PDB file of C-alpha atoms and ligand atoms in Angstrom:
ATOM      1  CA  MET A   1      29.541 -35.051   4.009  1.00 53.00           C
ATOM      2  CA  ALA A   2      27.116 -35.496   7.495  1.00 68.00           C
ATOM      3  CA  ASP A   3      25.240 -33.264   9.192  1.00 85.00           C
ATOM      4  CA  GLN A   4      26.614 -33.834  12.516  1.00 95.00           C
ATOM      5  CA  ARG A   5      29.355 -31.410  13.258  1.00 98.00           C
ATOM      6  CA  VAL A   6      31.845 -33.059  15.917  1.00 98.00           C
ATOM      7  CA  ALA A   7      33.944 -30.755  18.542  1.00 98.00           C
ATOM      8  CA  VAL A   8      36.943 -31.733  20.801  1.00 99.00           C
ATOM      9  CA  ILE A   9      37.454 -29.199  23.994  1.00 99.00           C
ATOM     10  CA  THR A  10      39.799 -30.051  26.080  1.00 99.00           C
ATOM     11  CA  GLY A  11      39.993 -29.324  29.259  1.00 98.00           C
ATOM     12  CA  SER A  12      36.295 -29.664  29.891  1.00 98.00           C
ATOM     13  CA  GLY A  13      35.723 -31.351  33.006  1.00 98.00           C
ATOM     14  CA  ARG A  14      35.275 -28.065  35.123  1.00 98.00           C
ATOM     15  CA  GLY A  15      34.891 -23.950  34.440  1.00 98.00           C
ATOM     16  CA  ILE A  16      35.215 -22.185  31.281  1.00 98.00           C
ATOM     17  CA  GLY A  17      35.755 -25.329  29.161  1.00 98.00           C
ATOM     18  CA  LYS A  18      32.716 -27.219  30.949  1.00 98.00           C
ATOM     19  CA  GLY A  19      30.257 -23.969  29.740  1.00 98.00           C
ATOM     20  CA  ILE A  20      31.924 -23.651  26.059  1.00 99.00           C
ATOM     21  CA  ALA A  21      31.201 -27.906  25.698  1.00 98.00           C
ATOM     22  CA  GLU A  22      27.368 -26.714  26.648  1.00 98.00           C
ATOM     23  CA  ARG A  23      26.682 -24.181  24.759  1.00 98.00           C
ATOM     24  CA  LEU A  24      28.548 -26.255  21.618  1.00 98.00           C
ATOM     25  CA  ALA A  25      26.064 -29.550  22.328  1.00 98.00           C
ATOM     26  CA  LYS A  26      22.833 -26.955  22.729  1.00 98.00           C
ATOM     27  CA  ASP A  27      23.958 -24.905  19.913  1.00 98.00           C
ATOM     28  CA  GLY A  28      24.101 -28.610  17.957  1.00 98.00           C
ATOM     29  CA  TYR A  29      27.289 -30.112  17.735  1.00 98.00           C
ATOM     30  CA  ALA A  30      28.406 -33.645  19.796  1.00 98.00           C
ATOM     31  CA  VAL A  31      30.697 -32.927  21.596  1.00 98.00           C
ATOM     32  CA  VAL A  32      34.225 -35.208  22.962  1.00 99.00           C
ATOM     33  CA  ILE A  33      34.687 -33.976  26.356  1.00 98.00           C
ATOM     34  CA  ALA A  34      38.594 -33.819  27.122  1.00 98.00           C
ATOM     35  CA  ASP A  35      40.037 -33.101  30.624  1.00 98.00           C
ATOM     36  CA  LEU A  36      43.214 -34.542  32.283  1.00 98.00           C
ATOM     37  CA  ASP A  37      40.469 -35.559  35.791  1.00 98.00           C
ATOM     38  CA  PRO A  38      38.339 -38.190  34.175  1.00 98.00           C
ATOM     39  CA  GLY A  39      36.033 -38.253  37.547  1.00 98.00           C
ATOM     40  CA  THR A  40      34.634 -34.329  36.187  1.00 98.00           C
ATOM     41  CA  SER A  41      35.260 -35.065  32.121  1.00 98.00           C
ATOM     42  CA  GLU A  42      32.802 -38.137  32.505  1.00 98.00           C
ATOM     43  CA  ALA A  43      30.421 -36.321  35.165  1.00 98.00           C
ATOM     44  CA  THR A  44      30.236 -33.597  32.026  1.00 98.00           C
ATOM     45  CA  ALA A  45      29.804 -35.841  29.730  1.00 98.00           C
ATOM     46  CA  GLN A  46      27.025 -38.133  31.993  1.00 98.00           C
ATOM     47  CA  GLU A  47      25.197 -34.237  32.322  1.00 98.00           C
ATOM     48  CA  LEU A  48      25.126 -33.840  28.629  1.00 98.00           C
ATOM     49  CA  VAL A  49      23.461 -37.109  28.061  1.00 98.00           C
ATOM     50  CA  SER A  50      20.896 -37.314  30.435  1.00 98.00           C
ATOM     51  CA  LYS A  51      19.807 -33.870  28.766  1.00 98.00           C
ATOM     52  CA  GLY A  52      19.469 -35.273  25.460  1.00 98.00           C
ATOM     53  CA  PHE A  53      22.903 -34.034  24.200  1.00 98.00           C
ATOM     54  CA  LYS A  54      25.555 -36.034  22.221  1.00 98.00           C
ATOM     55  CA  ALA A  55      28.643 -36.033  24.336  1.00 98.00           C
ATOM     56  CA  VAL A  56      31.470 -38.598  25.319  1.00 98.00           C
ATOM     57  CA  SER A  57      34.356 -38.023  27.126  1.00 98.00           C
ATOM     58  CA  VAL A  58      38.059 -38.818  27.211  1.00 98.00           C
ATOM     59  CA  ALA A  59      40.555 -38.535  29.550  1.00 98.00           C
ATOM     60  CA  GLY A  60      43.956 -38.037  28.798  1.00 98.00           C
ATOM     61  CA  ASP A  61      46.793 -34.914  28.795  1.00 98.00           C
ATOM     62  CA  VAL A  62      47.525 -32.011  26.974  1.00 98.00           C
ATOM     63  CA  SER A  63      51.602 -31.500  27.358  1.00 98.00           C
ATOM     64  CA  LYS A  64      51.260 -34.713  25.580  1.00 98.00           C
ATOM     65  CA  LYS A  65      51.089 -35.180  21.408  1.00 98.00           C
ATOM     66  CA  ALA A  66      49.758 -38.578  21.478  1.00 98.00           C
ATOM     67  CA  ASP A  67      46.947 -37.442  24.184  1.00 98.00           C
ATOM     68  CA  HIS A  68      45.619 -35.092  21.491  1.00 98.00           C
ATOM     69  CA  GLU A  69      45.606 -38.199  18.181  1.00 98.00           C
ATOM     70  CA  LYS A  70      43.242 -39.631  21.568  1.00 98.00           C
ATOM     71  CA  PHE A  71      40.971 -37.426  21.216  1.00 98.00           C
ATOM     72  CA  VAL A  72      40.822 -36.907  17.803  1.00 98.00           C
ATOM     73  CA  GLN A  73      40.437 -40.671  17.279  1.00 98.00           C
ATOM     74  CA  LYS A  74      37.569 -40.736  19.973  1.00 98.00           C
ATOM     75  CA  ALA A  75      35.677 -38.388  17.645  1.00 98.00           C
ATOM     76  CA  VAL A  76      36.116 -39.735  14.795  1.00 98.00           C
ATOM     77  CA  ASP A  77      35.104 -43.280  16.648  1.00 98.00           C
ATOM     78  CA  GLU A  78      32.054 -42.504  18.087  1.00 98.00           C
ATOM     79  CA  PHE A  79      30.129 -39.583  16.136  1.00 98.00           C
ATOM     80  CA  GLY A  80      32.346 -40.332  12.469  1.00 97.00           C
ATOM     81  CA  ARG A  81      34.362 -37.235  11.550  1.00 98.00           C
ATOM     82  CA  LEU A  82      36.273 -34.095  13.236  1.00 98.00           C
ATOM     83  CA  ASP A  83      34.876 -30.232  12.254  1.00 98.00           C
ATOM     84  CA  THR A  84      36.139 -28.597  15.377  1.00 98.00           C
ATOM     85  CA  TYR A  85      39.158 -28.724  17.927  1.00 99.00           C
ATOM     86  CA  ILE A  86      39.517 -26.415  20.830  1.00 99.00           C
ATOM     87  CA  ASN A  87      42.933 -26.319  23.069  1.00 99.00           C
ATOM     88  CA  ASN A  88      40.456 -24.998  25.846  1.00 98.00           C
ATOM     89  CA  ALA A  89      43.058 -26.352  28.125  1.00 98.00           C
ATOM     90  CA  GLY A  90      45.528 -24.183  30.684  1.00 98.00           C
ATOM     91  CA  ILE A  91      47.519 -23.739  33.977  1.00 98.00           C
ATOM     92  CA  ALA A  92      48.110 -20.633  36.089  1.00 97.00           C
ATOM     93  CA  GLN A  93      51.481 -19.559  38.042  1.00 95.00           C
ATOM     94  CA  ILE A  94      51.577 -17.122  40.632  1.00 94.00           C
ATOM     95  CA  LYS A  95      55.171 -16.161  40.779  1.00 94.00           C
ATOM     96  CA  LEU A  96      57.179 -12.914  40.706  1.00 95.00           C
ATOM     97  CA  LEU A  97      59.350 -14.277  37.112  1.00 97.00           C
ATOM     98  CA  GLN A  98      61.922 -13.815  40.217  1.00 97.00           C
ATOM     99  CA  ASP A  99      61.221 -16.962  41.354  1.00 96.00           C
ATOM    100  CA  GLU A 100      60.284 -19.476  38.671  1.00 97.00           C
ATOM    101  CA  THR A 101      62.486 -22.765  38.328  1.00 98.00           C
ATOM    102  CA  PRO A 102      63.358 -24.441  35.577  1.00 98.00           C
ATOM    103  CA  GLU A 103      60.354 -26.889  36.268  1.00 98.00           C
ATOM    104  CA  ASP A 104      57.268 -24.226  36.845  1.00 98.00           C
ATOM    105  CA  ILE A 105      58.878 -23.144  33.455  1.00 98.00           C
ATOM    106  CA  GLU A 106      58.592 -26.397  32.022  1.00 98.00           C
ATOM    107  CA  LYS A 107      55.458 -26.777  33.396  1.00 98.00           C
ATOM    108  CA  ILE A 108      53.464 -24.779  32.175  1.00 98.00           C
ATOM    109  CA  PHE A 109      55.071 -24.099  28.907  1.00 98.00           C
ATOM    110  CA  SER A 110      54.442 -27.716  27.953  1.00 98.00           C
ATOM    111  CA  ILE A 111      50.776 -27.891  28.540  1.00 98.00           C
ATOM    112  CA  ASN A 112      49.576 -23.792  27.845  1.00 98.00           C
ATOM    113  CA  VAL A 113      51.753 -24.156  25.039  1.00 98.00           C
ATOM    114  CA  TYR A 114      52.874 -26.932  23.761  1.00 98.00           C
ATOM    115  CA  GLY A 115      49.912 -28.878  24.135  1.00 98.00           C
ATOM    116  CA  ASP A 116      47.709 -25.828  21.763  1.00 98.00           C
ATOM    117  CA  LEU A 117      50.264 -26.988  19.024  1.00 99.00           C
ATOM    118  CA  TYR A 118      50.135 -30.469  19.223  1.00 99.00           C
ATOM    119  CA  GLY A 119      46.214 -30.557  19.641  1.00 99.00           C
ATOM    120  CA  ILE A 120      47.240 -28.573  16.101  1.00 99.00           C
ATOM    121  CA  GLN A 121      49.258 -30.656  14.711  1.00 98.00           C
ATOM    122  CA  ALA A 122      46.498 -33.447  15.745  1.00 98.00           C
ATOM    123  CA  ALA A 123      43.076 -31.797  14.764  1.00 98.00           C
ATOM    124  CA  ALA A 124      44.919 -30.550  11.081  1.00 98.00           C
ATOM    125  CA  GLU A 125      45.974 -33.779  10.328  1.00 98.00           C
ATOM    126  CA  GLN A 126      42.564 -35.685  10.667  1.00 98.00           C
ATOM    127  CA  PHE A 127      40.878 -31.967   8.952  1.00 98.00           C
ATOM    128  CA  ARG A 128      42.730 -33.140   5.697  1.00 96.00           C
ATOM    129  CA  LYS A 129      42.339 -36.603   5.438  1.00 96.00           C
ATOM    130  CA  GLN A 130      38.378 -35.735   6.006  1.00 97.00           C
ATOM    131  CA  ASP A 131      37.271 -35.408   1.757  1.00 89.00           C
ATOM    132  CA  ASP A 132      34.937 -31.550   3.443  1.00 96.00           C
ATOM    133  CA  GLY A 133      35.475 -30.521  -0.103  1.00 94.00           C
ATOM    134  CA  GLU A 134      34.877 -25.760   0.530  1.00 95.00           C
ATOM    135  CA  ARG A 135      32.997 -26.340   4.574  1.00 97.00           C
ATOM    136  CA  ILE A 136      35.883 -24.601   6.431  1.00 98.00           C
ATOM    137  CA  ARG A 137      36.861 -26.656   9.665  1.00 98.00           C
ATOM    138  CA  LYS A 138      37.789 -24.684  13.323  1.00 98.00           C
ATOM    139  CA  ILE A 139      41.193 -24.735  15.036  1.00 99.00           C
ATOM    140  CA  ILE A 140      39.925 -22.460  18.170  1.00 99.00           C
ATOM    141  CA  ASN A 141      42.498 -21.667  21.205  1.00 99.00           C
ATOM    142  CA  ALA A 142      42.686 -20.158  24.746  1.00 98.00           C
ATOM    143  CA  SER A 143      44.838 -17.067  25.403  1.00 98.00           C
ATOM    144  CA  SER A 144      43.345 -14.692  27.533  1.00 98.00           C
ATOM    145  CA  ILE A 145      43.345 -10.770  27.825  1.00 98.00           C
ATOM    146  CA  ALA A 146      47.169 -11.533  29.430  1.00 98.00           C
ATOM    147  CA  GLY A 147      47.777 -12.662  25.903  1.00 98.00           C
ATOM    148  CA  HIS A 148      48.121  -8.745  25.111  1.00 98.00           C
ATOM    149  CA  ILE A 149      49.244  -7.352  28.370  1.00 98.00           C
ATOM    150  CA  ALA A 150      51.030  -8.984  30.192  1.00 98.00           C
ATOM    151  CA  PHE A 151      50.125  -9.072  34.794  1.00 95.00           C
ATOM    152  CA  ASP A 152      52.764  -9.301  36.644  1.00 93.00           C
ATOM    153  CA  LEU A 153      52.213 -12.380  39.076  1.00 94.00           C
ATOM    154  CA  LEU A 154      51.271 -14.114  36.351  1.00 96.00           C
ATOM    155  CA  GLY A 155      54.399 -13.101  33.794  1.00 98.00           C
ATOM    156  CA  ALA A 156      54.611 -17.059  32.824  1.00 98.00           C
ATOM    157  CA  TYR A 157      50.967 -17.341  32.359  1.00 98.00           C
ATOM    158  CA  SER A 158      51.336 -14.645  30.147  1.00 98.00           C
ATOM    159  CA  ALA A 159      54.212 -15.503  28.298  1.00 98.00           C
ATOM    160  CA  THR A 160      52.526 -18.105  27.144  1.00 98.00           C
ATOM    161  CA  LYS A 161      49.441 -16.242  26.406  1.00 98.00           C
ATOM    162  CA  PHE A 162      50.728 -14.061  23.924  1.00 98.00           C
ATOM    163  CA  ALA A 163      52.696 -17.916  22.186  1.00 99.00           C
ATOM    164  CA  VAL A 164      49.306 -19.085  21.618  1.00 99.00           C
ATOM    165  CA  ARG A 165      48.015 -16.131  19.795  1.00 98.00           C
ATOM    166  CA  GLY A 166      52.165 -16.618  17.697  1.00 98.00           C
ATOM    167  CA  LEU A 167      50.273 -19.806  17.388  1.00 98.00           C
ATOM    168  CA  THR A 168      47.149 -18.897  16.086  1.00 99.00           C
ATOM    169  CA  GLN A 169      48.686 -16.261  13.328  1.00 98.00           C
ATOM    170  CA  ALA A 170      51.022 -18.716  12.474  1.00 99.00           C
ATOM    171  CA  SER A 171      48.515 -21.924  12.176  1.00 98.00           C
ATOM    172  CA  ALA A 172      45.823 -19.557  10.275  1.00 99.00           C
ATOM    173  CA  LYS A 173      48.560 -18.742   7.678  1.00 98.00           C
ATOM    174  CA  GLU A 174      49.680 -22.448   7.086  1.00 98.00           C
ATOM    175  CA  LEU A 175      46.598 -23.643   7.490  1.00 98.00           C
ATOM    176  CA  GLY A 176      43.720 -21.394   5.431  1.00 98.00           C
ATOM    177  CA  ARG A 177      44.080 -23.842   2.089  1.00 97.00           C
ATOM    178  CA  TYR A 178      43.786 -26.723   4.039  1.00 98.00           C
ATOM    179  CA  HIS A 179      39.916 -24.886   4.513  1.00 98.00           C
ATOM    180  CA  ILE A 180      40.961 -24.797   8.523  1.00 98.00           C
ATOM    181  CA  THR A 181      40.170 -21.573  10.139  1.00 98.00           C
ATOM    182  CA  VAL A 182      42.267 -20.505  13.673  1.00 99.00           C
ATOM    183  CA  ASN A 183      41.152 -18.208  16.101  1.00 99.00           C
ATOM    184  CA  ALA A 184      41.149 -17.430  19.496  1.00 99.00           C
ATOM    185  CA  TYR A 185      39.324 -15.843  22.044  1.00 98.00           C
ATOM    186  CA  CYS A 186      40.861 -13.722  25.668  1.00 98.00           C
ATOM    187  CA  PRO A 187      38.903 -13.721  28.121  1.00 98.00           C
ATOM    188  CA  GLY A 188      39.188 -11.382  31.039  1.00 98.00           C
ATOM    189  CA  ILE A 189      38.398 -12.020  35.182  1.00 97.00           C
ATOM    190  CA  VAL A 190      36.173 -15.369  34.788  1.00 97.00           C
ATOM    191  CA  GLY A 191      35.107 -16.727  38.429  1.00 95.00           C
ATOM    192  CA  THR A 192      36.223 -20.100  37.335  1.00 95.00           C
ATOM    193  CA  ALA A 193      39.127 -22.828  39.798  1.00 94.00           C
ATOM    194  CA  MET A 194      41.671 -20.633  38.082  1.00 94.00           C
ATOM    195  CA  TRP A 195      40.431 -17.633  39.920  1.00 93.00           C
ATOM    196  CA  ASP A 196      40.089 -19.291  43.170  1.00 93.00           C
ATOM    197  CA  LEU A 197      44.102 -20.580  42.431  1.00 93.00           C
ATOM    198  CA  ILE A 198      45.195 -16.808  42.158  1.00 93.00           C
ATOM    199  CA  ASP A 199      43.814 -15.089  44.624  1.00 93.00           C
ATOM    200  CA  GLU A 200      44.277 -17.665  46.904  1.00 94.00           C
ATOM    201  CA  LYS A 201      47.916 -17.464  45.528  1.00 91.00           C
ATOM    202  CA  MET A 202      48.014 -13.140  45.723  1.00 91.00           C
ATOM    203  CA  VAL A 203      47.349 -13.718  49.802  1.00 93.00           C
ATOM    204  CA  GLU A 204      49.608 -15.930  50.824  1.00 91.00           C
ATOM    205  CA  LEU A 205      51.938 -13.318  48.309  1.00 89.00           C
ATOM    206  CA  ASN A 206      50.682  -9.905  49.258  1.00 89.00           C
ATOM    207  CA  GLY A 207      48.110 -10.767  52.617  1.00 92.00           C
ATOM    208  CA  GLY A 208      44.630  -9.983  51.985  1.00 94.00           C
ATOM    209  CA  GLU A 209      41.909 -11.797  52.579  1.00 95.00           C
ATOM    210  CA  LYS A 210      40.032 -14.362  50.974  1.00 93.00           C
ATOM    211  CA  GLY A 211      38.090 -13.514  47.760  1.00 92.00           C
ATOM    212  CA  GLN A 212      40.057  -9.522  48.153  1.00 94.00           C
ATOM    213  CA  TYR A 213      42.221  -9.598  45.009  1.00 92.00           C
ATOM    214  CA  LEU A 214      39.504 -10.929  43.011  1.00 93.00           C
ATOM    215  CA  LYS A 215      37.432  -8.773  43.958  1.00 93.00           C
ATOM    216  CA  GLN A 216      40.310  -6.186  43.900  1.00 93.00           C
ATOM    217  CA  TYR A 217      40.729  -7.475  39.719  1.00 92.00           C
ATOM    218  CA  ALA A 218      36.477  -6.970  39.679  1.00 94.00           C
ATOM    219  CA  GLN A 219      36.609  -3.014  39.962  1.00 94.00           C
ATOM    220  CA  SER A 220      38.845  -2.971  36.043  1.00 95.00           C
ATOM    221  CA  ILE A 221      35.165  -4.766  34.658  1.00 97.00           C
ATOM    222  CA  THR A 222      33.745  -1.937  32.683  1.00 98.00           C
ATOM    223  CA  LEU A 223      30.030  -4.029  32.609  1.00 98.00           C
ATOM    224  CA  GLY A 224      30.294  -4.417  36.681  1.00 96.00           C
ATOM    225  CA  ARG A 225      30.949  -8.139  36.695  1.00 96.00           C
ATOM    226  CA  VAL A 226      32.722 -10.462  37.295  1.00 97.00           C
ATOM    227  CA  GLU A 227      33.523 -13.191  33.844  1.00 98.00           C
ATOM    228  CA  THR A 228      30.631 -16.292  34.021  1.00 98.00           C
ATOM    229  CA  PRO A 229      31.879 -18.956  31.537  1.00 98.00           C
ATOM    230  CA  GLU A 230      28.388 -18.468  29.574  1.00 98.00           C
ATOM    231  CA  ASP A 231      29.623 -14.932  28.746  1.00 98.00           C
ATOM    232  CA  VAL A 232      32.966 -17.050  27.017  1.00 98.00           C
ATOM    233  CA  ALA A 233      30.482 -19.789  25.558  1.00 98.00           C
ATOM    234  CA  ASN A 234      28.875 -17.645  23.349  1.00 98.00           C
ATOM    235  CA  TYR A 235      31.932 -16.050  22.079  1.00 98.00           C
ATOM    236  CA  VAL A 236      33.184 -19.301  21.377  1.00 98.00           C
ATOM    237  CA  SER A 237      30.174 -20.567  20.137  1.00 98.00           C
ATOM    238  CA  TYR A 238      30.854 -17.895  16.739  1.00 98.00           C
ATOM    239  CA  LEU A 239      33.901 -19.107  16.659  1.00 98.00           C
ATOM    240  CA  ALA A 240      32.719 -22.415  15.851  1.00 98.00           C
ATOM    241  CA  SER A 241      29.514 -21.560  14.365  1.00 98.00           C
ATOM    242  CA  THR A 242      29.766 -21.173  10.202  1.00 98.00           C
ATOM    243  CA  ASP A 243      29.352 -17.122  10.998  1.00 98.00           C
ATOM    244  CA  SER A 244      33.131 -17.100  11.594  1.00 98.00           C
ATOM    245  CA  ASP A 245      33.637 -18.995   8.692  1.00 98.00           C
ATOM    246  CA  TYR A 246      35.953 -15.524   6.864  1.00 98.00           C
ATOM    247  CA  MET A 247      38.120 -14.975   9.874  1.00 98.00           C
ATOM    248  CA  THR A 248      41.063 -16.274  11.339  1.00 98.00           C
ATOM    249  CA  GLY A 249      44.135 -15.687  12.777  1.00 98.00           C
ATOM    250  CA  GLN A 250      42.685 -13.633  15.347  1.00 98.00           C
ATOM    251  CA  ALA A 251      42.724 -13.280  19.121  1.00 98.00           C
ATOM    252  CA  VAL A 252      39.914 -11.022  20.581  1.00 98.00           C
ATOM    253  CA  GLN A 253      38.905 -10.080  24.014  1.00 98.00           C
ATOM    254  CA  ILE A 254      35.980 -11.399  25.813  1.00 98.00           C
ATOM    255  CA  ASP A 255      36.438  -9.497  28.850  1.00 98.00           C
ATOM    256  CA  GLY A 256      33.078  -6.853  29.621  1.00 98.00           C
ATOM    257  CA  GLY A 257      35.893  -4.277  29.103  1.00 98.00           C
ATOM    258  CA  ILE A 258      38.538  -4.792  30.913  1.00 97.00           C
ATOM    259  CA  GLN A 259      41.769  -3.988  27.920  1.00 96.00           C
ATOM    260  CA  PHE A 260      40.442  -1.496  25.243  1.00 96.00           C
ATOM    261  CA  ILE A 261      42.887  -2.768  22.462  1.00 85.00           C
TER     262      ILE A 261
HETATM  263  N1  NAD B   1      39.759 -17.886  34.641  1.00 84.50           N
HETATM  264  C1  NAD B   1      40.322 -16.668  33.642  1.00 84.50           C
HETATM  265  O1  NAD B   1      39.788 -15.858  34.722  1.00 84.50           O
HETATM  266  C2  NAD B   1      40.406 -17.464  32.403  1.00 84.50           C
HETATM  267  C3  NAD B   1      40.822 -15.868  31.662  1.00 84.50           C
HETATM  268  C4  NAD B   1      41.762 -15.716  30.722  1.00 84.50           C
HETATM  269  C5  NAD B   1      42.243 -16.345  29.819  1.00 84.50           C
HETATM  270  N2  NAD B   1      41.091 -18.581  30.421  1.00 84.50           N
HETATM  271  C6  NAD B   1      42.070 -19.293  30.045  1.00 84.50           C
HETATM  272  O2  NAD B   1      41.368 -20.141  29.661  1.00 84.50           O
HETATM  273  C7  NAD B   1      41.020 -21.723  29.825  1.00 84.50           C
HETATM  274  C8  NAD B   1      40.118 -22.636  31.133  1.00 84.50           C
HETATM  275  O3  NAD B   1      40.079 -21.988  31.547  1.00 84.50           O
HETATM  276  P1  NAD B   1      38.903 -21.827  33.550  1.00 84.50           P
HETATM  277  O4  NAD B   1      39.453 -20.885  34.757  1.00 84.50           O
HETATM  278  O5  NAD B   1      38.033 -23.047  33.218  1.00 84.50           O
HETATM  279  O6  NAD B   1      40.242 -23.381  34.330  1.00 84.50           O
HETATM  280  P2  NAD B   1      40.104 -24.193  35.801  1.00 84.50           P
HETATM  281  O7  NAD B   1      41.457 -24.544  36.437  1.00 84.50           O
HETATM  282  O8  NAD B   1      38.758 -24.255  35.714  1.00 84.50           O
HETATM  283  O9  NAD B   1      39.786 -25.249  34.438  1.00 84.50           O
HETATM  284  C9  NAD B   1      40.746 -26.809  34.075  1.00 84.50           C
HETATM  285  C10 NAD B   1      40.561 -27.559  32.722  1.00 84.50           C
HETATM  286  O10 NAD B   1      41.561 -28.081  32.837  1.00 84.50           O
HETATM  287  C11 NAD B   1      42.347 -29.158  32.454  1.00 84.50           C
HETATM  288  N3  NAD B   1      43.126 -29.438  32.949  1.00 84.50           N
HETATM  289  C12 NAD B   1      44.645 -28.562  33.278  1.00 84.50           C
HETATM  290  N4  NAD B   1      45.519 -29.500  32.807  1.00 84.50           N
HETATM  291  C13 NAD B   1      45.327 -30.225  31.681  1.00 84.50           C
HETATM  292  C14 NAD B   1      46.359 -31.220  31.425  1.00 84.50           C
HETATM  293  N5  NAD B   1      47.697 -31.457  31.332  1.00 84.50           N
HETATM  294  N6  NAD B   1      45.187 -32.030  30.556  1.00 84.50           N
HETATM  295  C15 NAD B   1      44.063 -31.676  30.100  1.00 84.50           C
HETATM  296  N7  NAD B   1      42.909 -31.216  31.285  1.00 84.50           N
HETATM  297  C16 NAD B   1      44.010 -30.840  31.597  1.00 84.50           C
HETATM  298  C17 NAD B   1      41.487 -29.537  34.336  1.00 84.50           C
HETATM  299  O11 NAD B   1      40.980 -30.382  34.857  1.00 84.50           O
HETATM  300  C18 NAD B   1      40.525 -28.293  34.563  1.00 84.50           C
HETATM  301  O12 NAD B   1      39.037 -29.349  34.496  1.00 84.50           O
HETATM  302  C19 NAD B   1      42.726 -21.980  30.560  1.00 84.50           C
HETATM  303  O13 NAD B   1      43.283 -21.745  29.229  1.00 84.50           O
HETATM  304  C20 NAD B   1      42.321 -20.551  30.834  1.00 84.50           C
HETATM  305  O14 NAD B   1      44.628 -20.148  30.902  1.00 84.50           O
HETATM  306  C21 NAD B   1      41.169 -18.094  32.071  1.00 84.50           C
END
């Protein structure tokens, strides 16, 4: 069995996914930077390689089952195996539920929910092909604090993140016998392009000025500052390490103390 651990991280061209890729590379993982945007995924992979880490990029759309198979194949072709698959890619929509169109709903569920299911399927198939004995292999999904308590104006998004917790629990139960764990991380308010978009759309809907809503929501953070991708990555590093081998089916909030459940 190879000592080199290998991870695929979807949506890792920027934001939280990039933070996770950087951290796992520092932890000794070879990383596959998988993203819809070939420009950012290649730039992130190049940045990591220039720092002496093992990284490659692959472009694809998580809403397509075949693209997850491509991401897994890239890991196997480049690094020989797969240890950890991180379904990080996701999108937000800022709308009243009343205004959601069938196209909106189809799009957000295709990426945030079907995308995670296809990732679970592709990873589990590869894990079951590998002769890894009792070595624990890991699937890690991005849920959210909105996957525990729904947010207004983020109703469809919240529903997808609740669904991610459901997929995490059910797949953990089904895959445990194959020495595969499935857990989720639930970030709070992270200062990425996603929150820039949320803030911008809230200004359009409710009025006010740029940055106002991020500031307003940030007031609910006990630790008094907006979360960074590194804060999330510190926890995902644990989930991707052998230290979490006895944990499965969980969806922990890493949010600086916004919700206490
Ligand atoms: N930012 C937050 O406050 C926050 C909070 C809780 C949960 N999350 C979750 O964390 C994850 C990452 O969020 P982020 O803030 O880094 O977002 P982001 O928008 O900054 O980055 C998302 C990345 O995913 C990629 N992507 C989008 N659609 C894709 C698709 N169909 N196929 C492949 N890649 C695709 C984008 O190109 C981008 O690189 C998401 O699942 C999000 O829901 C974010």
